[in-house]
Protein backbone atom coordinates (compact mmCIF):
# COMPACT_ATOMS: atom_id res chain seq x y z
CA UNK A 1 0.00 0.00 0.00
CA UNK A 2 1.45 3.35 -0.98
CA UNK A 3 0.91 6.95 0.12
CA UNK A 4 -1.19 9.13 -2.17
CA UNK A 5 -0.70 12.89 -2.31
CA UNK A 6 -2.53 15.83 -3.81
CA UNK A 7 -0.05 18.65 -4.44
CA UNK A 8 -1.65 21.98 -5.35
CA UNK A 9 0.15 24.40 -7.62
CA UNK A 10 2.34 21.58 -8.92
CA UNK A 11 2.69 22.63 -12.56
CA UNK A 12 5.89 24.51 -11.75
CA UNK A 13 8.09 25.94 -9.02
CA UNK A 14 8.00 24.64 -5.46
CA UNK A 15 4.91 22.48 -6.06
CA UNK A 16 6.50 20.63 -8.98
CA UNK A 17 9.70 20.07 -6.98
CA UNK A 18 7.60 18.75 -4.09
CA UNK A 19 5.78 16.37 -6.42
CA UNK A 20 9.09 15.13 -7.85
CA UNK A 21 10.52 14.52 -4.39
CA UNK A 22 7.34 12.73 -3.28
CA UNK A 23 7.47 10.56 -6.41
CA UNK A 24 11.06 9.61 -5.53
CA UNK A 25 9.70 8.51 -2.15
CA UNK A 26 7.15 6.28 -3.89
CA UNK A 27 3.99 8.38 -3.51
CA UNK A 28 1.21 8.25 -6.09
CA UNK A 29 0.50 11.86 -6.98
CA UNK A 30 -2.31 14.10 -8.20
CA UNK A 31 -0.78 17.23 -9.68
CA UNK A 32 -2.93 20.30 -9.41
CA UNK A 33 -2.56 23.46 -11.46
CA UNK A 34 -4.95 26.21 -12.31
CA UNK A 35 -5.13 25.18 -15.96
CA UNK A 36 -4.86 21.91 -17.85
CA UNK A 37 -2.03 23.45 -19.87
CA UNK A 38 1.24 22.28 -21.42
CA UNK A 39 3.14 22.88 -18.15
CA UNK A 40 0.82 20.61 -16.16
CA UNK A 41 0.84 17.89 -18.82
CA UNK A 42 4.64 18.10 -18.99
CA UNK A 43 4.83 17.79 -15.20
CA UNK A 44 2.62 14.66 -15.34
CA UNK A 45 4.92 13.10 -17.97
CA UNK A 46 8.03 13.86 -15.90
CA UNK A 47 6.56 12.12 -12.89
CA UNK A 48 5.23 9.17 -14.85
CA UNK A 49 8.81 8.60 -15.98
CA UNK A 50 9.65 7.99 -12.29
CA UNK A 51 7.32 4.97 -12.37
CA UNK A 52 4.63 6.08 -9.90
CA UNK A 53 0.89 6.49 -10.57
CA UNK A 54 0.20 10.11 -11.53
CA UNK A 55 -2.80 12.15 -12.64
CA UNK A 56 -3.51 15.74 -13.53
CA UNK A 57 -6.05 17.58 -11.36
CA UNK A 58 -6.53 20.95 -13.00
CA UNK A 59 -8.84 23.14 -10.97
CA UNK A 60 -8.90 26.53 -9.33
CA UNK A 61 -8.25 25.88 -5.63
CA UNK A 62 -10.10 29.09 -4.77
CA UNK A 63 -13.34 27.59 -6.12
CA UNK A 64 -14.33 25.72 -2.97
CA UNK A 65 -17.34 24.13 -4.71
CA UNK A 66 -14.86 21.91 -6.62
CA UNK A 67 -12.95 20.52 -3.64
CA UNK A 68 -15.05 17.53 -2.61
CA UNK A 69 -15.63 16.46 -6.20
CA UNK A 70 -11.93 16.57 -7.06
CA UNK A 71 -10.85 14.68 -3.94
CA UNK A 72 -13.37 11.94 -4.83
CA UNK A 73 -12.09 11.81 -8.39
CA UNK A 74 -8.48 11.53 -7.23
CA UNK A 75 -9.29 8.71 -4.82
CA UNK A 76 -11.23 6.85 -7.55
CA UNK A 77 -8.10 6.96 -9.71
CA UNK A 78 -5.18 6.70 -7.27
CA UNK A 79 -6.68 5.21 -4.09
CA UNK A 80 -7.20 6.69 -0.62
CA UNK A 81 -5.38 9.99 -0.08
CA UNK A 82 -2.86 10.15 2.74
CA UNK A 83 -1.32 13.55 2.06
CA UNK A 84 -2.33 17.05 1.08
CA UNK A 85 0.32 19.59 0.12
CA UNK A 86 -1.30 23.04 0.05
CA UNK A 87 1.25 24.86 -2.07
CA UNK A 88 -0.72 26.84 -4.69
CA UNK A 89 -0.26 30.53 -4.12
CA UNK A 90 -0.26 33.92 -5.75
CA UNK A 91 1.68 37.11 -5.16
CA UNK A 92 0.26 40.62 -5.15
CA UNK A 93 -1.15 42.22 -8.27
CA UNK A 94 1.25 45.14 -7.83
CA UNK A 95 4.07 45.76 -5.36
CA UNK A 96 3.89 49.21 -3.87
CA UNK A 97 2.71 51.49 -1.11
CA UNK A 98 0.41 49.84 1.42
CA UNK A 99 -1.72 52.97 1.09
CA UNK A 100 -2.45 52.00 -2.52
CA UNK A 101 -3.34 48.31 -2.03
CA UNK A 102 -6.58 47.46 -3.85
CA UNK A 103 -9.41 45.28 -2.61
CA UNK A 104 -8.96 43.19 -5.75
CA UNK A 105 -5.39 42.26 -4.81
CA UNK A 106 -6.32 41.73 -1.13
CA UNK A 107 -9.24 39.44 -2.07
CA UNK A 108 -7.14 37.45 -4.53
CA UNK A 109 -4.33 36.86 -2.02
CA UNK A 110 -6.70 35.91 0.78
CA UNK A 111 -8.83 33.74 -1.48
CA UNK A 112 -6.00 31.61 -2.96
CA UNK A 113 -3.43 31.71 -0.17
CA UNK A 114 -5.68 31.39 2.88
CA UNK A 115 -9.33 30.57 2.15
CA UNK A 116 -8.58 27.83 -0.39
CA UNK A 117 -6.01 26.29 1.97
CA UNK A 118 -8.57 26.23 4.80
CA UNK A 119 -11.41 24.68 2.84
CA UNK A 120 -9.33 22.18 0.88
CA UNK A 121 -7.82 21.04 4.20
CA UNK A 122 -11.34 20.77 5.60
CA UNK A 123 -12.59 18.67 2.66
CA UNK A 124 -9.48 16.45 2.85
CA UNK A 125 -9.80 16.04 6.64
CA UNK A 126 -13.49 15.17 6.43
CA UNK A 127 -12.72 12.27 4.11
CA UNK A 128 -9.89 10.97 6.28
CA UNK A 129 -11.64 11.14 9.63
CA UNK A 130 -14.72 9.38 8.25
CA UNK A 131 -12.88 6.14 7.45
CA UNK A 132 -10.52 3.62 8.99
CA UNK A 133 -6.96 4.36 7.96
CA UNK A 134 -4.02 1.93 8.00
CA UNK A 135 -1.75 2.86 10.93
CA UNK A 136 1.26 1.90 8.85
CA UNK A 137 0.67 4.83 6.47
CA UNK A 138 1.66 8.33 7.60
CA UNK A 139 -1.10 10.92 7.06
CA UNK A 140 -0.40 14.63 6.88
CA UNK A 141 -1.18 18.09 5.57
CA UNK A 142 1.85 20.13 4.57
CA UNK A 143 1.08 23.82 4.05
CA UNK A 144 3.45 26.08 2.18
CA UNK A 145 3.07 29.53 3.69
CA UNK A 146 6.00 31.97 3.77
CA UNK A 147 8.56 33.83 5.86
CA UNK A 148 6.08 36.66 5.23
CA UNK A 149 3.69 34.96 7.65
CA UNK A 150 6.01 36.51 10.25
CA UNK A 151 8.11 39.15 8.50
CA UNK A 152 6.56 42.22 6.92
CA UNK A 153 7.36 43.02 3.30
CA UNK A 154 5.55 46.32 3.29
CA UNK A 155 5.32 46.49 -0.51
CA UNK A 156 3.38 43.18 -0.44
CA UNK A 157 1.34 43.63 2.70
CA UNK A 158 -1.79 41.82 1.46
CA UNK A 159 0.37 38.78 0.62
CA UNK A 160 1.86 38.89 4.14
CA UNK A 161 -1.62 39.06 5.67
CA UNK A 162 -2.76 36.04 3.63
CA UNK A 163 0.27 34.01 4.70
CA UNK A 164 -0.17 34.94 8.37
CA UNK A 165 -3.76 33.71 8.06
CA UNK A 166 -2.56 30.48 6.44
CA UNK A 167 -0.05 29.95 9.25
CA UNK A 168 -2.86 30.22 11.83
CA UNK A 169 -4.99 27.81 9.76
CA UNK A 170 -2.07 25.34 9.94
CA UNK A 171 -1.98 25.52 13.72
CA UNK A 172 -5.77 25.22 14.01
CA UNK A 173 -5.82 22.09 11.82
CA UNK A 174 -2.89 20.64 13.77
CA UNK A 175 -4.96 21.00 16.95
CA UNK A 176 -8.09 19.49 15.38
CA UNK A 177 -6.35 16.63 13.60
CA UNK A 178 -3.80 15.64 16.24
CA UNK A 179 -6.21 13.19 17.90
CA UNK A 180 -6.81 11.69 14.45
CA UNK A 181 -3.08 11.02 14.04
CA UNK A 182 -2.92 13.36 11.07
CA UNK A 183 0.16 15.62 11.27
CA UNK A 184 0.01 19.21 10.03
CA UNK A 185 3.09 21.22 9.14
CA UNK A 186 3.71 24.79 8.06
CA UNK A 187 6.69 25.17 5.71
CA UNK A 188 7.72 28.81 5.51
CA UNK A 189 10.03 29.35 2.52
CA UNK A 190 12.27 32.40 2.44
CA UNK A 191 13.77 33.45 -0.89
CA UNK A 192 13.30 30.73 -3.51
CA UNK A 193 14.14 31.05 -7.21
CA UNK A 194 10.84 30.45 -9.06
CA UNK A 195 8.60 32.28 -11.52
CA UNK A 196 7.02 34.08 -8.57
CA UNK A 197 10.31 35.74 -7.61
CA UNK A 198 11.92 35.96 -11.08
CA UNK A 199 11.79 39.76 -11.23
CA UNK A 200 13.57 40.23 -7.89
CA UNK A 201 15.71 37.14 -7.41
CA UNK A 202 18.99 38.69 -8.61
CA UNK A 203 18.64 41.43 -6.01
CA UNK A 204 17.97 38.80 -3.36
CA UNK A 205 20.96 36.74 -4.56
CA UNK A 206 23.17 39.74 -3.88
CA UNK A 207 21.53 40.44 -0.53
CA UNK A 208 21.86 36.77 0.49
CA UNK A 209 25.54 36.84 -0.45
CA UNK A 210 25.87 39.98 1.69
CA UNK A 211 24.37 38.44 4.82
CA UNK A 212 20.57 38.73 4.54
CA UNK A 213 20.41 34.95 5.04
CA UNK A 214 22.79 33.10 7.38
CA UNK A 215 23.68 30.65 4.61
CA UNK A 216 24.70 32.95 1.75
CA UNK A 217 22.42 31.76 -1.07
CA UNK A 218 18.84 31.87 -2.24
CA UNK A 219 16.88 28.62 -2.15
CA UNK A 220 15.98 26.33 -5.03
CA UNK A 221 12.62 24.59 -5.51
CA UNK A 222 14.42 21.26 -4.94
CA UNK A 223 15.36 22.41 -1.41
CA UNK A 224 11.67 22.91 -0.64
CA UNK A 225 10.74 19.62 -2.34
CA UNK A 226 13.16 17.76 -0.11
CA UNK A 227 11.71 19.35 3.05
CA UNK A 228 8.10 18.71 2.02
CA UNK A 229 8.75 15.07 1.07
CA UNK A 230 10.67 14.49 4.31
CA UNK A 231 7.73 15.78 6.35
CA UNK A 232 5.06 13.96 4.31
CA UNK A 233 7.00 10.69 4.54
CA UNK A 234 6.78 10.82 8.33
CA UNK A 235 10.51 11.19 8.76
CA UNK A 236 9.93 13.64 11.62
CA UNK A 237 7.82 11.31 13.74
CA UNK A 238 6.06 12.54 16.89
CA UNK A 239 5.80 16.08 15.49
CA UNK A 240 2.85 18.18 14.40
CA UNK A 241 1.89 21.85 14.37
CA UNK A 242 5.49 22.77 13.58
CA UNK A 243 6.71 25.70 11.55
CA UNK A 244 9.68 24.77 9.39
CA UNK A 245 11.59 27.94 8.54
CA UNK A 246 12.91 26.99 5.11
CA UNK A 247 14.89 30.18 4.72
CA UNK A 248 18.61 29.63 5.35
CA UNK A 249 18.27 31.48 8.63
CA UNK A 250 16.67 34.61 7.16
CA UNK A 251 14.51 35.20 10.23
CA UNK A 252 16.97 34.34 12.99
CA UNK A 253 16.88 37.43 15.21
CA UNK A 254 20.26 39.21 15.31
CA UNK A 255 21.78 42.64 15.64
N1 LIG B 1 9.23 31.55 -4.41
C1 LIG B 1 9.39 32.02 -3.17
O1 LIG B 1 10.41 32.67 -2.85
C2 LIG B 1 8.36 31.75 -2.12
C3 LIG B 1 8.64 32.20 -0.82
C4 LIG B 1 7.70 31.97 0.18
C5 LIG B 1 6.53 31.29 -0.11
N2 LIG B 1 6.28 30.86 -1.37
C6 LIG B 1 5.02 30.15 -1.59
O2 LIG B 1 5.29 28.91 -2.21
C7 LIG B 1 4.17 28.51 -3.01
C8 LIG B 1 4.66 28.16 -4.40
O3 LIG B 1 5.30 29.32 -4.93
P1 LIG B 1 6.19 29.30 -6.24
O4 LIG B 1 7.27 30.29 -6.01
O5 LIG B 1 6.53 27.91 -6.64
O6 LIG B 1 5.14 29.95 -7.27
P2 LIG B 1 4.95 29.83 -8.85
O7 LIG B 1 6.20 29.38 -9.51
O8 LIG B 1 4.33 31.13 -9.23
O9 LIG B 1 3.87 28.65 -8.99
C9 LIG B 1 2.60 28.84 -8.48
C10 LIG B 1 1.81 27.57 -8.68
O10 LIG B 1 0.51 27.78 -8.08
C11 LIG B 1 -0.49 27.50 -9.04
N3 LIG B 1 -1.68 28.28 -8.78
C12 LIG B 1 -1.79 29.63 -8.62
N4 LIG B 1 -3.07 29.97 -8.41
C13 LIG B 1 -3.78 28.81 -8.43
C14 LIG B 1 -5.13 28.49 -8.25
N5 LIG B 1 -6.06 29.46 -8.00
N6 LIG B 1 -5.52 27.20 -8.34
C15 LIG B 1 -4.63 26.23 -8.58
N7 LIG B 1 -3.31 26.46 -8.75
C16 LIG B 1 -2.90 27.74 -8.67
C17 LIG B 1 0.16 27.80 -10.38
O11 LIG B 1 -0.56 27.11 -11.38
P3 LIG B 1 -0.53 27.61 -12.92
O12 LIG B 1 0.85 27.30 -13.42
O13 LIG B 1 -1.60 26.81 -13.58
O14 LIG B 1 -0.79 29.09 -12.86
C18 LIG B 1 1.55 27.25 -10.14
O15 LIG B 1 1.56 25.86 -10.31
C19 LIG B 1 3.19 29.69 -2.98
O16 LIG B 1 2.20 29.45 -2.01
C20 LIG B 1 4.07 30.86 -2.55
O17 LIG B 1 3.34 31.88 -1.91
C21 LIG B 1 7.16 31.08 -2.38
XYZ file of C-alpha atoms and ligand atoms in Angstrom:
303
model
C 0.000 0.000 0.000
C 1.446 3.355 -0.978
C 0.911 6.951 0.122
C -1.187 9.129 -2.169
C -0.702 12.893 -2.309
C -2.525 15.835 -3.812
C -0.054 18.648 -4.441
C -1.646 21.979 -5.345
C 0.155 24.397 -7.623
C 2.345 21.583 -8.924
C 2.693 22.629 -12.555
C 5.894 24.509 -11.751
C 8.087 25.944 -9.016
C 7.999 24.638 -5.463
C 4.912 22.478 -6.064
C 6.501 20.630 -8.976
C 9.696 20.066 -6.985
C 7.602 18.752 -4.086
C 5.784 16.367 -6.416
C 9.089 15.127 -7.847
C 10.515 14.525 -4.386
C 7.341 12.727 -3.282
C 7.474 10.562 -6.408
C 11.059 9.608 -5.530
C 9.701 8.511 -2.146
C 7.148 6.284 -3.890
C 3.990 8.380 -3.512
C 1.209 8.252 -6.091
C 0.495 11.863 -6.978
C -2.306 14.102 -8.199
C -0.778 17.227 -9.685
C -2.929 20.302 -9.414
C -2.560 23.456 -11.459
C -4.950 26.212 -12.314
C -5.131 25.178 -15.962
C -4.857 21.911 -17.848
C -2.027 23.446 -19.869
C 1.244 22.278 -21.417
C 3.140 22.880 -18.153
C 0.818 20.606 -16.164
C 0.840 17.886 -18.825
C 4.636 18.096 -18.994
C 4.829 17.787 -15.196
C 2.622 14.662 -15.344
C 4.916 13.100 -17.971
C 8.032 13.862 -15.898
C 6.565 12.122 -12.890
C 5.233 9.166 -14.854
C 8.814 8.595 -15.976
C 9.647 7.992 -12.293
C 7.318 4.968 -12.370
C 4.630 6.080 -9.900
C 0.889 6.491 -10.571
C 0.199 10.109 -11.534
C -2.798 12.148 -12.644
C -3.509 15.744 -13.530
C -6.051 17.578 -11.365
C -6.533 20.948 -13.003
C -8.836 23.138 -10.968
C -8.904 26.535 -9.325
C -8.245 25.882 -5.633
C -10.095 29.089 -4.766
C -13.341 27.587 -6.119
C -14.331 25.719 -2.969
C -17.336 24.125 -4.710
C -14.859 21.905 -6.616
C -12.949 20.518 -3.643
C -15.054 17.525 -2.606
C -15.634 16.462 -6.202
C -11.933 16.567 -7.057
C -10.852 14.684 -3.943
C -13.367 11.940 -4.831
C -12.090 11.806 -8.395
C -8.475 11.534 -7.226
C -9.295 8.706 -4.820
C -11.226 6.851 -7.550
C -8.096 6.965 -9.709
C -5.182 6.698 -7.269
C -6.676 5.210 -4.094
C -7.200 6.694 -0.622
C -5.383 9.987 -0.082
C -2.865 10.147 2.744
C -1.322 13.551 2.062
C -2.331 17.054 1.083
C 0.315 19.594 0.120
C -1.301 23.041 0.052
C 1.247 24.859 -2.070
C -0.722 26.843 -4.694
C -0.256 30.527 -4.119
C -0.264 33.924 -5.747
C 1.677 37.109 -5.159
C 0.265 40.617 -5.147
C -1.152 42.216 -8.272
C 1.246 45.138 -7.832
C 4.074 45.764 -5.363
C 3.888 49.211 -3.865
C 2.712 51.486 -1.109
C 0.410 49.844 1.420
C -1.720 52.971 1.090
C -2.446 51.999 -2.525
C -3.343 48.315 -2.029
C -6.577 47.458 -3.846
C -9.410 45.282 -2.611
C -8.959 43.191 -5.750
C -5.393 42.257 -4.807
C -6.324 41.732 -1.134
C -9.242 39.439 -2.067
C -7.142 37.451 -4.535
C -4.331 36.855 -2.024
C -6.696 35.910 0.783
C -8.827 33.738 -1.483
C -6.005 31.605 -2.957
C -3.425 31.708 -0.172
C -5.679 31.388 2.876
C -9.333 30.568 2.148
C -8.584 27.827 -0.387
C -6.013 26.292 1.968
C -8.568 26.234 4.795
C -11.409 24.676 2.843
C -9.329 22.181 0.882
C -7.825 21.041 4.198
C -11.345 20.766 5.603
C -12.594 18.668 2.664
C -9.483 16.448 2.854
C -9.799 16.038 6.640
C -13.489 15.171 6.434
C -12.719 12.270 4.113
C -9.894 10.971 6.276
C -11.644 11.140 9.634
C -14.718 9.378 8.247
C -12.875 6.142 7.454
C -10.523 3.621 8.995
C -6.956 4.356 7.958
C -4.018 1.928 7.999
C -1.749 2.860 10.926
C 1.257 1.902 8.854
C 0.670 4.835 6.474
C 1.665 8.328 7.603
C -1.101 10.916 7.063
C -0.402 14.632 6.883
C -1.178 18.086 5.573
C 1.849 20.133 4.565
C 1.083 23.816 4.055
C 3.454 26.081 2.177
C 3.072 29.529 3.693
C 6.002 31.969 3.774
C 8.556 33.834 5.864
C 6.082 36.660 5.228
C 3.690 34.956 7.646
C 6.013 36.507 10.250
C 8.113 39.153 8.504
C 6.556 42.224 6.918
C 7.355 43.023 3.299
C 5.548 46.322 3.286
C 5.318 46.491 -0.506
C 3.385 43.178 -0.444
C 1.337 43.633 2.703
C -1.795 41.819 1.458
C 0.367 38.777 0.621
C 1.865 38.894 4.138
C -1.618 39.056 5.667
C -2.757 36.044 3.629
C 0.272 34.014 4.699
C -0.170 34.944 8.369
C -3.763 33.708 8.063
C -2.564 30.485 6.441
C -0.053 29.947 9.254
C -2.858 30.217 11.829
C -4.986 27.808 9.760
C -2.075 25.340 9.945
C -1.983 25.524 13.715
C -5.766 25.216 14.008
C -5.816 22.093 11.825
C -2.886 20.644 13.773
C -4.957 20.997 16.948
C -8.094 19.492 15.378
C -6.352 16.634 13.597
C -3.800 15.638 16.244
C -6.214 13.188 17.903
C -6.814 11.689 14.453
C -3.083 11.018 14.039
C -2.917 13.363 11.071
C 0.158 15.617 11.266
C 0.005 19.209 10.034
C 3.092 21.224 9.143
C 3.708 24.787 8.056
C 6.686 25.166 5.714
C 7.724 28.813 5.514
C 10.027 29.352 2.515
C 12.266 32.399 2.437
C 13.775 33.446 -0.894
C 13.298 30.727 -3.512
C 14.142 31.052 -7.206
C 10.845 30.449 -9.057
C 8.604 32.283 -11.523
C 7.018 34.077 -8.571
C 10.308 35.742 -7.609
C 11.916 35.963 -11.077
C 11.786 39.764 -11.230
C 13.568 40.234 -7.885
C 15.710 37.139 -7.414
C 18.988 38.693 -8.614
C 18.637 41.434 -6.007
C 17.966 38.805 -3.358
C 20.957 36.738 -4.555
C 23.168 39.740 -3.875
C 21.531 40.442 -0.530
C 21.861 36.775 0.487
C 25.544 36.844 -0.450
C 25.865 39.976 1.694
C 24.372 38.438 4.823
C 20.571 38.726 4.541
C 20.415 34.948 5.037
C 22.789 33.097 7.381
C 23.677 30.651 4.608
C 24.699 32.946 1.747
C 22.419 31.762 -1.068
C 18.835 31.872 -2.243
C 16.884 28.618 -2.146
C 15.984 26.326 -5.033
C 12.623 24.590 -5.515
C 14.421 21.263 -4.937
C 15.364 22.411 -1.414
C 11.670 22.911 -0.637
C 10.738 19.619 -2.340
C 13.164 17.760 -0.109
C 11.713 19.345 3.046
C 8.102 18.706 2.021
C 8.752 15.071 1.071
C 10.667 14.493 4.306
C 7.732 15.784 6.353
C 5.061 13.959 4.312
C 6.997 10.687 4.537
C 6.778 10.818 8.332
C 10.514 11.193 8.765
C 9.933 13.644 11.619
C 7.815 11.312 13.740
C 6.065 12.536 16.887
C 5.801 16.080 15.495
C 2.849 18.178 14.400
C 1.892 21.846 14.368
C 5.486 22.774 13.581
C 6.709 25.696 11.552
C 9.678 24.775 9.391
C 11.594 27.936 8.542
C 12.914 26.988 5.111
C 14.885 30.177 4.722
C 18.612 29.627 5.354
C 18.269 31.483 8.632
C 16.667 34.607 7.161
C 14.509 35.204 10.227
C 16.966 34.339 12.986
C 16.883 37.434 15.212
C 20.265 39.214 15.311
C 21.784 42.644 15.636
N 9.227 31.548 -4.407
C 9.390 32.016 -3.172
O 10.411 32.671 -2.852
C 8.358 31.746 -2.119
C 8.638 32.195 -0.818
C 7.697 31.973 0.177
C 6.534 31.288 -0.107
N 6.276 30.862 -1.370
C 5.018 30.150 -1.595
O 5.288 28.908 -2.206
C 4.174 28.513 -3.007
C 4.659 28.159 -4.403
O 5.302 29.321 -4.925
P 6.194 29.296 -6.244
O 7.272 30.290 -6.006
O 6.532 27.906 -6.636
O 5.142 29.951 -7.267
P 4.949 29.830 -8.848
O 6.202 29.383 -9.512
O 4.331 31.131 -9.233
O 3.873 28.650 -8.993
C 2.598 28.836 -8.478
C 1.805 27.571 -8.679
O 0.510 27.780 -8.079
C -0.487 27.502 -9.042
N -1.679 28.279 -8.782
C -1.792 29.626 -8.624
N -3.071 29.972 -8.407
C -3.777 28.814 -8.429
C -5.134 28.494 -8.252
N -6.056 29.460 -7.999
N -5.525 27.201 -8.341
C -4.633 26.232 -8.577
N -3.314 26.457 -8.754
C -2.902 27.744 -8.673
C 0.155 27.796 -10.378
O -0.564 27.110 -11.383
P -0.527 27.606 -12.924
O 0.851 27.297 -13.418
O -1.599 26.811 -13.580
O -0.790 29.091 -12.860
C 1.551 27.250 -10.139
O 1.560 25.861 -10.313
C 3.194 29.691 -2.981
O 2.202 29.453 -2.009
C 4.073 30.859 -2.554
O 3.342 31.880 -1.914
C 7.163 31.080 -2.384
